[in-house]
Structure formats: C-alpha cells, structure tokens
Amino acid sequence: MEKKLENLQILVNHLTYHYPDGTIALKGINLNIYSGEIVGIMGKNGAGKSTLIKTFNGLLKPTTGVVYIENDDVNNVLMSKLTRIVGIVFQNPDLQLFANTVEDEIRFSLKNLNFTKTELENQINLTLEKFKLKKFQNRTPFTLSGGEKKRLAIASIMCRNPKIIVFDEPTIGQDAEGVEFIRNLIKEKHSEGKTIIIVTHDIEFAIDNIPRTILMADGLIIADGPTNKILSQDQILNIGSLISPQLIQLSKFLIDSGFKVPDNAYLKENMIQFLGSFLKEKMEITEGGKP
Amino acid sequence: MSFEFMEAFKFIQKKTIIHSLDPRTKLLLATIYSILAIMFEEIFILFFIFLSFFPFIIAGQLFKKWIKSIRGMTFLFLLLIIFNTLFSTFSKSISMILRIMIMVSSFSLFFLTVHPDDLMLSLLSLKVPYNIAFSFSLSFRFVPTIAIEAQNIIDAQKSRGYEMEQGGLISQAKNLIPLLIPLIVCSMKRAFHIAESLDSRAFGSTKNRTYYYSISFTKKDWLLTVILIAFFIFGIIVKLFPDLLPNWLFWRFPV
Amino acid sequence: MNLIKFEDFSFKYDQAQDFVLKDIKLNIESGKFILLCGITGSGKTSLVRAMNGLIPQFYHGEIKGDVFVKGKNTKNVPTSTLSRDVGLVFQNPENQLIAMNVEREIAFGPENIGIPWDEMDSRIKECIKITDIEHLRKKAPFEISGGEQQRVAIASILALQPEIIIFDEPTSLLDPKSAIQILNLLKKILLEKKISTIIVIEHRLDIVLPLADEVILIDKGRIIEHGEAHYVINGEKFLNSGVNIPKCVSVFQKLMNQNIFIGKLPISIEETKNLINSIK
C-alpha cells in the first residue's frame, strides 16, 4: 500500500515517556507507520523499543506528546479497544499461559469480543486448526514443548484478529523450522493487509523479511529507512550495537574487489545468481580446467 | 499495597554513616523503636519518639524514599482513622498511625541501608545456619526480578484483552488466576534454574566455607548501642512511673 | 587427554516417555573450542547437564552407561564437587547472579569451596581483569546490561578455575555486537589457556562458527556427527539437520548443487573472501 495520508495507521509525535521511578525511556519520538507495512525496530536493550510498542496498545500512556492509532489519540481510547487493533506477541509464552486446556487459552483471549456462542466456538476451532494445535485441544498448555507453547501464545493473539501485529523478538532461540514458521506467518498476515512491527536483534532475519527498519538508541529514533541501507552503514551499526548481515559484508567486499555487484545482492537468491554467473565465466575461461 | 511501597525496603548503595554501621546495630535500632512504639499510646510521646528517629533518616540520606513509603500507606491510614474513630476514639487512631509510622520507618531504614549480603552475614553471626541465612538473602536479591516479571505478566495478559475486573471478592479473586498461575510457573522455573546454577558453582561442596566479606562492630556501633539501650531504659522508666512526666504529654483529642 | 568421556550413555527423565539421550559415545579433549548444535528439543541441554552431573543428580531418571569427568564417574561424585572441573554458564544471567554486587558474585564460588581470603582476593582480581569488568565491581546485577551480566557470570565461573566451561546459549538474549564480544572473550580465555576446553551451545551459527575448532551435531538424542568444524559443516547431515545455516555456507552449497562450485564450503565471511580471492 502507498504511503498516503489516508493509509497512515500509527502516528507518533514528540512522544516522551517517563517511568514512575524517574527513568526517561522515550525522549521525543516521531514516527509514521502506514497500513500494510512491515517495520522492524532495532537497537540495544534499554534503547526504548519495548516502551515504544507498549504505547501502541495502551499498556503505557504517553507522558507528553501524542500517539494516534487509526486516527484515535491513545489517551482518549479505552485499552480494550486498543488491544483489539494492536496485538502484541511477547517473547516468553510462559508469561501468559495459565488455562486448564489449550482450547481455554484461546477462549480467554476472545472473552470480551462480543462473539455469539457459535461464532466463539468457530473462531476457537479455526485458530486451533490454523496453528496446528487441534490435537492438543484438551491438553494442558504446560505439557507442550517450547515450540508448541510459542505457537499457542502467538495463536492467542492472532485469534483476536488485530490489524496491527507487533512481534517482540520472535526468532530468539528458534531453529530453522521455527524461523520459517515466523517468516510464513508474517508473509500471510502481510498478504491479508495487516501492519506488522517486529522488535528484533536478528539481523539475518531482518534483512530477508523486513523492508523498513527503525533504529533506536537512548530513547530516540536515530535512523529510519530501508533495512539494507540501515544495516550497511558502519556508524549506524555502531550506535545500534549491530553488525552487518553476511551477504552485505560479502557484497561490500566484492565491490571493493572491483566486481559490479547488483544492489540487491544482500538477498541470498541474488547473491547465488551473481556468484553463479561469475563462477561459470571463470570455468569457461579455464575450460576443462579446475575452477 | 503497591510496588512503590516496596521501594521503601529496597537496598540502595550510599556512603553515609548509617550505611557504614554494622547491620546488628541497625537491627537493634529498629527493634528498640518498634518496642517503644508498641509500649506507648500517648500521642505526644509517640510523636517525640517519631521525631527522635528523624536524625537517622537525614543522616542516611533516605528522606525521599521514606516520604514515598509513608505516602504509600495513605490509604491504610485513612482506613485506620475511619475504623478506629468509629469503634474507639479519634485519639486512638492517631496514635495507631504514629506507631505504624515509627515501625515502618525503623525497619525501612534497616532494609534500605543493610546490604542484603551483609544481612546474611549478620544472621550468620546470630548463629543462624548458613543455608537458611543464604536463602533469606537470596529472596531479597530476587524481589526486584520477580516484581519486573509480575509487571510483564500483567502486560502480556492485558495485551490479550484481560481486564482487572470490579465486582465481588470471589470474582476478583477468580480474576487473579491469569496473573497468579504464570507468576507461580515462572517463579518455579526460575527457582529450578537458580538451584541448577548454585550446584554448578560448588554450593554446599564443603562445610568449611570461607567469606570474602566480613562485618564488624566498630566504635560507632558500640556508641550507638549504648545510647539506644539508655534510651530504651528511659522509655521503660517513663512507662512505669508516668508521674515523672508533665501532664500535657498525656493530652488527648476530645473525641 | 580426555576431559569428559561418555560411554554408551542414555538417559530418560522421570515421567518422560522417551530417552532424551541415546547411546552417547563422546570424548571431549583439551584445547578445543567446541560448538554443540542441533535443533530445538534435540537434547543439547540434556547433554551438557550430563557433563557436570546435574543429570543424574539434580534431574533424576533412567540411566544406561556412564559419564566420566577427568576419570570421576558423575553418578558418584556430587555436582558441587564436579563444578571444580566443569563450569556451566546458562542462557539467562538473571538466574545465575545471586549476589547483590559483582565482587561478591565472583567470590561466591571460591567461598563455597573454602578458598583462603588471600587467594580468593587474587582470583577475583584476575577474573575481573580477564572479563574486563573493573568498572562494574560494586554494581548490582540489575544495574548492568545483559552483556555485562553475562561477563559477570563468566567471571564467577572462571573463579572456580575449572578446566572445562560449558555455555548454554550464552548470547541468545544479547544484541549482535555484544554477542560477538562475548564469544570472542571465550576464545580469548581459551587461547590464554585460562581454560583448557570450551563447549558452546549456540543458535547463531554465523557468529560462532568462525571460532569453533570442533562441532558436535546432535539430533533426536543421538550424536550424528562430531569432528573438525569444516568436516562437519561440509557433511550432508549438517546441511540437512535443520539448524540455522549461515548465509555464506548456504550460498556456496546452492552453487555446489548447481555444479558450478566444487570445493570446501566456507564457514565464515573471512573464508568466503579468501575463497573468492583464490578464484579471481
């Protein structure tokens, strides 16, 4: 979707946040997020990432400045409405699982959404099926494996069908399959037109899946732009305590060595294609010889 | 009780004469003031006891924290005034408030200025077994951690539509389940991890444990101890022979 | 010399259905930086718990076979004693920092084994120096960053002077730069011979592989590959194991599958650069 005014979904203006103990977590944030975007938020621990996302669903109220979610000032909207629009998936599923059964865990999330009984049961079933939890329906959530718990925690937010989905460190400790699951989920939700915000340290995941990245430091946004640009500037990387993804490092090396590398070689498929044609060329020159 | 009130009991590192006192002296201080507070119910006497505690708060640079702890109890004070006045007298309610203020202040001074690890050492010096003393100091260490975790749990549940409900006692209690169960589960997991890591650090591997830090009674401590005991004896004398004091000290509110 | 030796070791947790470790035969030698990898639930954490006696002493269950740490059977020697040979640093430093300041934290291990004050003091000073945390000496664990906490955790294990230190995902909660710094610190400790062997469980293979001498690959409770890092990374089993394969490895693996590239897969960016230079 285009970055047009009518698509503006989150508007943050001069936002500051002071914790009751006096810590100033946000020192003047300005930010526009448009409907259907995928946005990454990066930065050191303590830079203010969590504080910022908590103002989106009403967990924290701005000290000064404004946050508009879908044209509503968060100060004037009930939290129950905000959490319906903005769903935050927290990193640790243990923080939220409590019910007797997996099914009840989903039911709890749907409690105050004014569903009729049939609608409610339908939604529960759909969610369980979608997240491959149907077979655990009547099991207690505490006997699930780590990965299954994570799926359940995600399901318990997705079933509420929020328009804006915020993931807090979704790939921490995940193996390739777990990362793939998150990747597909984001793709699917993006194709449904959802807005997706991902707080992450995972540079390799970000470069592949997140087009726009915001870098925070010390309560401020210090960079906002295409992820590949953000992750290739040394100065920005230093402030954010980040490193370049491998293929950006490799592209830079190739450029320095005199190669004409395409701009998008930071993506794996493009790098394979580029190196492939280079290697093929070499092979032809040394025809019959060893590469 | 809010977490803000708990702040009044969380140790902060500072360099003051109060911080440098031996924990045992400060324990004596807290105990004597608490006993005196219970002994008397006369408003003026309690007020003077309370005033006499002020220098300690100032010397320990604890004024801000102390004000916080008193503010955190405003609600309790209101309740005390209402109930005591209803069932007894207004004077009683005021003396009750003064008593509580003295006790809370003296123990909050103790916890604010005694390093939890020193707390363990003073327990050891009072012949408490190491395991018990250690678990005591460990629980102090984890208060802030668990407070943060509790906040994270509230945030996570609120984010999926959980609302702190109004209503009867039973429905309110029921409503706490989504917070309590994750808190218990997380705390148990944490306890397991801590135990694992203690084992991996030779905890309990020998009976002849050594200590890097030690606590010791200095001149300051002896001096304060003598003053405190004298103060205490003076208090007992006054309690036994109230005629020694001028009459206005026993004044009460007419209601 | 064999520091840790598994002899056909199998283990099943109480109340679990299946064995979590199956017929483990393994020798851990000195002087190595060893990466232990495998997908979630493959048995990595259980394997390291068996290396310092937490399995079977803290976690009970059904055992077959034996594990020896420097010749001591982990069935008979308590973990608290084995901790002088094997140190274990966990993922979340929050749960292993038990004192209210850094100095006391580091002292805790030596205190537990009854080290005299003078030696304790010199050990603390040395550990603070190695891990570069002089400025944190009097700070409480909740006043310092995650990377700093992990340094303190490392220092507090070093103070026990074990021969082997095992790290269970030490960097998963850290930002990329801090993660690299921690891993480099581990390598430095190894190279300066403060420790004779380091075993690391790590999901971010891209940053740990350049440091690894050996790789152990575990799957469904069995060790399916163990050897020199290049040997393991070039094997089918590794490439199909479901762990997060670094991009430089997978790029050249694809090229290899297309028959455009023949040779050893590069396991780090440095090696990739050298490879390209050699072709050019």
Tab-separated table of C-alpha atoms in Angstrom, chain C residues 41-273:
chain	number	residue	atom	x	y	z
C	41	GLY	CA	14.466	-30.457	21.500
C	42	SER	CA	17.387	-32.455	20.084
C	43	GLY	CA	18.943	-32.968	23.528
C	44	LYS	CA	21.682	-30.292	23.646
C	45	THR	CA	20.836	-29.025	27.100
C	46	SER	CA	20.450	-32.541	28.468
C	47	LEU	CA	23.841	-33.468	27.062
C	48	VAL	CA	25.574	-30.622	28.898
C	49	ARG	CA	23.634	-31.366	32.072
C	50	ALA	CA	25.145	-34.823	31.916
C	51	MET	CA	28.616	-33.313	31.697
C	52	ASN	CA	28.640	-31.896	35.213
C	53	GLY	CA	26.435	-34.406	36.949
C	54	LEU	CA	23.220	-32.336	37.014
C	55	ILE	CA	21.981	-35.405	35.192
C	56	PRO	CA	21.570	-37.768	37.088
C	57	GLN	CA	21.903	-35.974	40.422
C	58	PHE	CA	19.648	-32.948	40.063
C	59	TYR	CA	17.483	-34.382	37.300
C	60	HIS	CA	16.584	-37.952	38.111
C	61	GLY	CA	15.658	-40.620	35.662
C	62	GLU	CA	16.660	-43.851	34.000
C	63	ILE	CA	20.339	-44.190	33.089
C	64	LYS	CA	22.362	-46.563	30.970
C	65	GLY	CA	26.116	-46.309	30.607
C	66	ASP	CA	28.480	-43.877	32.324
C	67	VAL	CA	29.948	-40.407	32.098
C	68	PHE	CA	33.419	-39.659	33.424
C	69	VAL	CA	34.756	-36.193	34.163
C	70	LYS	CA	38.523	-36.412	34.485
C	71	GLY	CA	38.095	-40.019	35.484
C	72	LYS	CA	35.348	-39.355	38.056
C	73	ASN	CA	32.043	-41.082	37.479
C	74	THR	CA	29.280	-38.445	37.529
C	75	LYS	CA	26.987	-40.928	39.229
C	76	ASN	CA	29.124	-40.961	42.345
C	77	VAL	CA	30.650	-37.503	42.642
C	78	PRO	CA	28.312	-34.619	43.526
C	79	THR	CA	27.812	-31.772	41.059
C	80	SER	CA	29.095	-29.278	43.603
C	81	THR	CA	32.415	-31.148	43.593
C	82	LEU	CA	32.454	-31.675	39.831
C	83	SER	CA	31.973	-27.921	39.482
C	84	ARG	CA	35.696	-27.515	40.182
C	85	ASP	CA	36.350	-29.355	36.916
C	86	VAL	CA	33.363	-28.324	34.822
C	87	GLY	CA	31.749	-24.898	34.916
C	88	LEU	CA	28.315	-24.292	33.430
C	89	VAL	CA	27.090	-20.875	32.310
C	90	PHE	CA	23.418	-20.661	31.481
C	91	GLN	CA	21.419	-18.727	28.946
C	92	ASN	CA	19.809	-16.225	31.277
C	93	PRO	CA	22.341	-14.491	33.519
C	94	GLU	CA	19.490	-13.102	35.585
C	95	ASN	CA	19.020	-16.548	37.135
C	96	GLN	CA	22.636	-17.247	37.949
C	97	LEU	CA	23.605	-13.969	39.539
C	98	ILE	CA	22.735	-14.449	43.160
C	99	ALA	CA	24.669	-11.751	44.987
C	100	MET	CA	23.924	-8.057	45.165
C	101	ASN	CA	27.208	-6.908	43.710
C	102	VAL	CA	29.681	-8.129	41.171
C	103	GLU	CA	32.588	-8.661	43.539
C	104	ARG	CA	30.524	-10.798	45.893
C	105	GLU	CA	29.169	-12.689	42.895
C	106	ILE	CA	32.635	-13.722	41.799
C	107	ALA	CA	33.596	-14.573	45.372
C	108	PHE	CA	30.651	-16.936	45.760
C	109	GLY	CA	32.204	-19.976	44.065
C	110	PRO	CA	35.609	-19.742	45.795
C	111	GLU	CA	33.839	-19.151	49.133
C	112	ASN	CA	31.864	-22.331	48.607
C	113	ILE	CA	34.983	-24.435	48.206
C	114	GLY	CA	36.663	-22.778	51.163
C	115	ILE	CA	39.474	-20.887	49.449
C	116	PRO	CA	41.539	-18.763	51.882
C	117	TRP	CA	40.958	-15.000	51.705
C	118	ASP	CA	44.257	-14.006	50.051
C	119	GLU	CA	43.916	-16.480	47.238
C	120	MET	CA	40.264	-15.593	46.816
C	121	ASP	CA	41.162	-11.942	46.500
C	122	SER	CA	43.759	-12.607	43.832
C	123	ARG	CA	41.392	-14.886	41.903
C	124	ILE	CA	38.689	-12.220	41.971
C	125	LYS	CA	41.108	-9.609	40.704
C	126	GLU	CA	42.277	-11.851	37.917
C	127	CYS	CA	38.757	-12.801	36.800
C	128	ILE	CA	37.667	-9.181	36.814
C	129	LYS	CA	40.642	-8.348	34.641
C	130	ILE	CA	40.137	-11.154	32.127
C	131	THR	CA	36.470	-10.337	31.630
C	132	ASP	CA	37.099	-6.597	31.638
C	133	ILE	CA	34.516	-5.640	34.258
C	134	GLU	CA	36.597	-3.493	36.617
C	135	HIS	CA	34.095	-0.641	36.285
C	136	LEU	CA	31.227	-2.865	37.454
C	137	ARG	CA	32.865	-4.142	40.603
C	138	LYS	CA	30.404	-2.655	43.081
C	139	LYS	CA	27.309	-2.726	40.888
C	140	ALA	CA	24.205	-4.806	41.484
C	141	PRO	CA	23.182	-7.361	38.828
C	142	PHE	CA	20.061	-5.415	37.874
C	143	GLU	CA	22.017	-2.208	37.294
C	144	ILE	CA	24.063	-3.593	34.406
C	145	SER	CA	23.284	-4.585	30.814
C	146	GLY	CA	22.699	-8.117	29.577
C	147	GLY	CA	26.149	-8.344	28.006
C	148	GLU	CA	27.742	-7.154	31.223
C	149	GLN	CA	25.694	-9.628	33.246
C	150	GLN	CA	26.958	-12.423	31.035
C	151	ARG	CA	30.557	-11.266	31.598
C	152	VAL	CA	29.961	-11.366	35.341
C	153	ALA	CA	28.524	-14.865	35.027
C	154	ILE	CA	31.634	-15.932	33.114
C	155	ALA	CA	33.947	-14.341	35.683
C	156	SER	CA	32.102	-16.048	38.507
C	157	ILE	CA	32.639	-19.435	36.878
C	158	LEU	CA	36.275	-18.707	36.000
C	159	ALA	CA	36.916	-18.019	39.682
C	160	LEU	CA	36.416	-21.711	40.361
C	161	GLN	CA	39.232	-22.415	37.875
C	162	PRO	CA	37.556	-25.332	36.128
C	163	GLU	CA	39.254	-26.986	33.163
C	164	ILE	CA	36.116	-27.045	31.062
C	165	ILE	CA	33.447	-24.381	30.755
C	166	ILE	CA	30.152	-25.109	29.067
C	167	PHE	CA	27.952	-22.293	27.801
C	168	ASP	CA	24.290	-22.976	27.170
C	169	GLU	CA	23.229	-20.330	24.630
C	170	PRO	CA	25.155	-17.524	26.299
C	171	THR	CA	24.274	-14.871	23.740
C	172	SER	CA	20.672	-15.516	22.774
C	173	LEU	CA	19.382	-12.546	24.748
C	174	LEU	CA	22.077	-10.150	23.539
C	175	ASP	CA	22.385	-7.747	20.643
C	176	PRO	CA	24.675	-8.902	17.792
C	177	LYS	CA	27.733	-6.881	18.763
C	178	SER	CA	27.585	-7.881	22.431
C	179	ALA	CA	27.112	-11.479	21.321
C	180	ILE	CA	30.272	-11.375	19.240
C	181	GLN	CA	32.153	-9.713	22.060
C	182	ILE	CA	31.127	-12.451	24.485
C	183	LEU	CA	32.110	-15.208	22.062
C	184	ASN	CA	35.438	-13.527	21.370
C	185	LEU	CA	36.013	-13.274	25.087
C	186	LEU	CA	35.511	-17.031	25.344
C	187	LYS	CA	38.004	-17.627	22.569
C	188	LYS	CA	40.497	-15.320	24.291
C	189	ILE	CA	40.114	-17.183	27.578
C	190	LEU	CA	40.818	-20.407	25.737
C	191	LEU	CA	43.821	-19.081	23.844
C	192	GLU	CA	45.333	-17.625	27.003
C	193	LYS	CA	44.961	-21.103	28.469
C	194	LYS	CA	42.843	-19.954	31.387
C	195	ILE	CA	40.566	-22.811	30.471
C	196	SER	CA	41.510	-25.909	28.591
C	197	THR	CA	38.245	-26.574	26.757
C	198	ILE	CA	35.131	-24.570	25.959
C	199	ILE	CA	31.843	-26.059	24.841
C	200	VAL	CA	29.193	-23.692	23.480
C	201	ILE	CA	25.583	-24.267	22.563
C	202	GLU	CA	24.651	-21.535	20.146
C	203	HIS	CA	21.855	-20.925	17.681
C	204	ARG	CA	23.591	-18.111	15.825
C	205	LEU	CA	25.982	-20.239	13.865
C	206	ASP	CA	27.056	-17.331	11.677
C	207	ILE	CA	28.933	-15.706	14.540
C	208	VAL	CA	30.168	-18.778	16.393
C	209	LEU	CA	31.385	-20.969	13.516
C	210	PRO	CA	34.445	-18.810	12.766
C	211	LEU	CA	35.675	-19.539	16.303
C	212	ALA	CA	34.905	-23.244	16.512
C	213	ASP	CA	37.579	-25.932	16.301
C	214	GLU	CA	35.163	-28.807	16.592
C	215	VAL	CA	31.455	-29.256	16.014
C	216	ILE	CA	29.174	-31.773	17.663
C	217	LEU	CA	25.850	-32.259	15.913
C	218	ILE	CA	23.061	-33.812	17.903
C	219	ASP	CA	19.697	-34.967	16.629
C	220	LYS	CA	16.885	-36.759	18.465
C	221	GLY	CA	19.189	-37.518	21.375
C	222	ARG	CA	21.982	-39.039	19.283
C	223	ILE	CA	25.284	-37.571	18.255
C	224	ILE	CA	25.112	-37.832	14.488
C	225	GLU	CA	28.328	-36.029	13.660
C	226	HIS	CA	31.399	-34.963	15.600
C	227	GLY	CA	34.632	-33.656	14.220
C	228	GLU	CA	36.675	-30.762	12.944
C	229	ALA	CA	34.433	-27.797	12.073
C	230	HIS	CA	34.964	-27.868	8.275
C	231	TYR	CA	34.447	-31.591	8.142
C	232	VAL	CA	31.077	-31.386	9.912
C	233	ILE	CA	29.832	-28.308	8.043
C	234	ASN	CA	30.571	-29.901	4.684
C	235	GLY	CA	28.638	-33.031	5.537
C	236	GLU	CA	25.113	-33.873	4.346
C	237	LYS	CA	23.989	-34.479	7.896
C	238	PHE	CA	24.768	-30.940	8.957
C	239	LEU	CA	23.247	-29.338	5.896
C	240	ASN	CA	20.020	-31.297	6.397
C	241	SER	CA	19.854	-31.031	10.164
C	242	GLY	CA	17.510	-28.053	10.391
C	243	VAL	CA	19.928	-25.777	12.252
C	244	ASN	CA	20.291	-22.179	11.072
C	245	ILE	CA	22.871	-22.463	8.325
C	246	PRO	CA	24.900	-19.269	7.834
C	247	LYS	CA	24.216	-17.497	4.539
C	248	CYS	CA	27.762	-17.818	3.221
C	249	VAL	CA	27.595	-21.577	3.693
C	250	SER	CA	24.194	-21.942	2.095
C	251	VAL	CA	25.070	-19.711	-0.876
C	252	PHE	CA	28.026	-21.922	-1.784
C	253	GLN	CA	26.054	-25.040	-1.013
C	254	LYS	CA	23.457	-23.985	-3.611
C	255	LEU	CA	26.220	-23.263	-6.119
C	256	MET	CA	27.641	-26.677	-5.410
C	257	ASN	CA	24.260	-28.289	-6.026
C	258	GLN	CA	24.145	-26.493	-9.382
C	259	ASN	CA	27.574	-27.981	-10.142
C	260	ILE	CA	29.070	-24.521	-10.500
C	261	PHE	CA	31.223	-24.807	-7.433
C	262	ILE	CA	33.452	-27.623	-6.273
C	263	GLY	CA	35.483	-27.423	-3.100
C	264	LYS	CA	35.196	-26.853	0.604
C	265	LEU	CA	32.261	-24.722	1.813
C	266	PRO	CA	33.476	-21.551	3.529
C	267	ILE	CA	32.273	-21.368	7.143
C	268	SER	CA	32.878	-17.684	7.718
C	269	ILE	CA	32.927	-14.403	5.843
C	270	GLU	CA	36.722	-14.353	6.061
C	271	GLU	CA	36.934	-17.751	4.414
C	272	THR	CA	34.444	-16.669	1.771
C	273	LYS	CA	36.598	-13.656	0.938
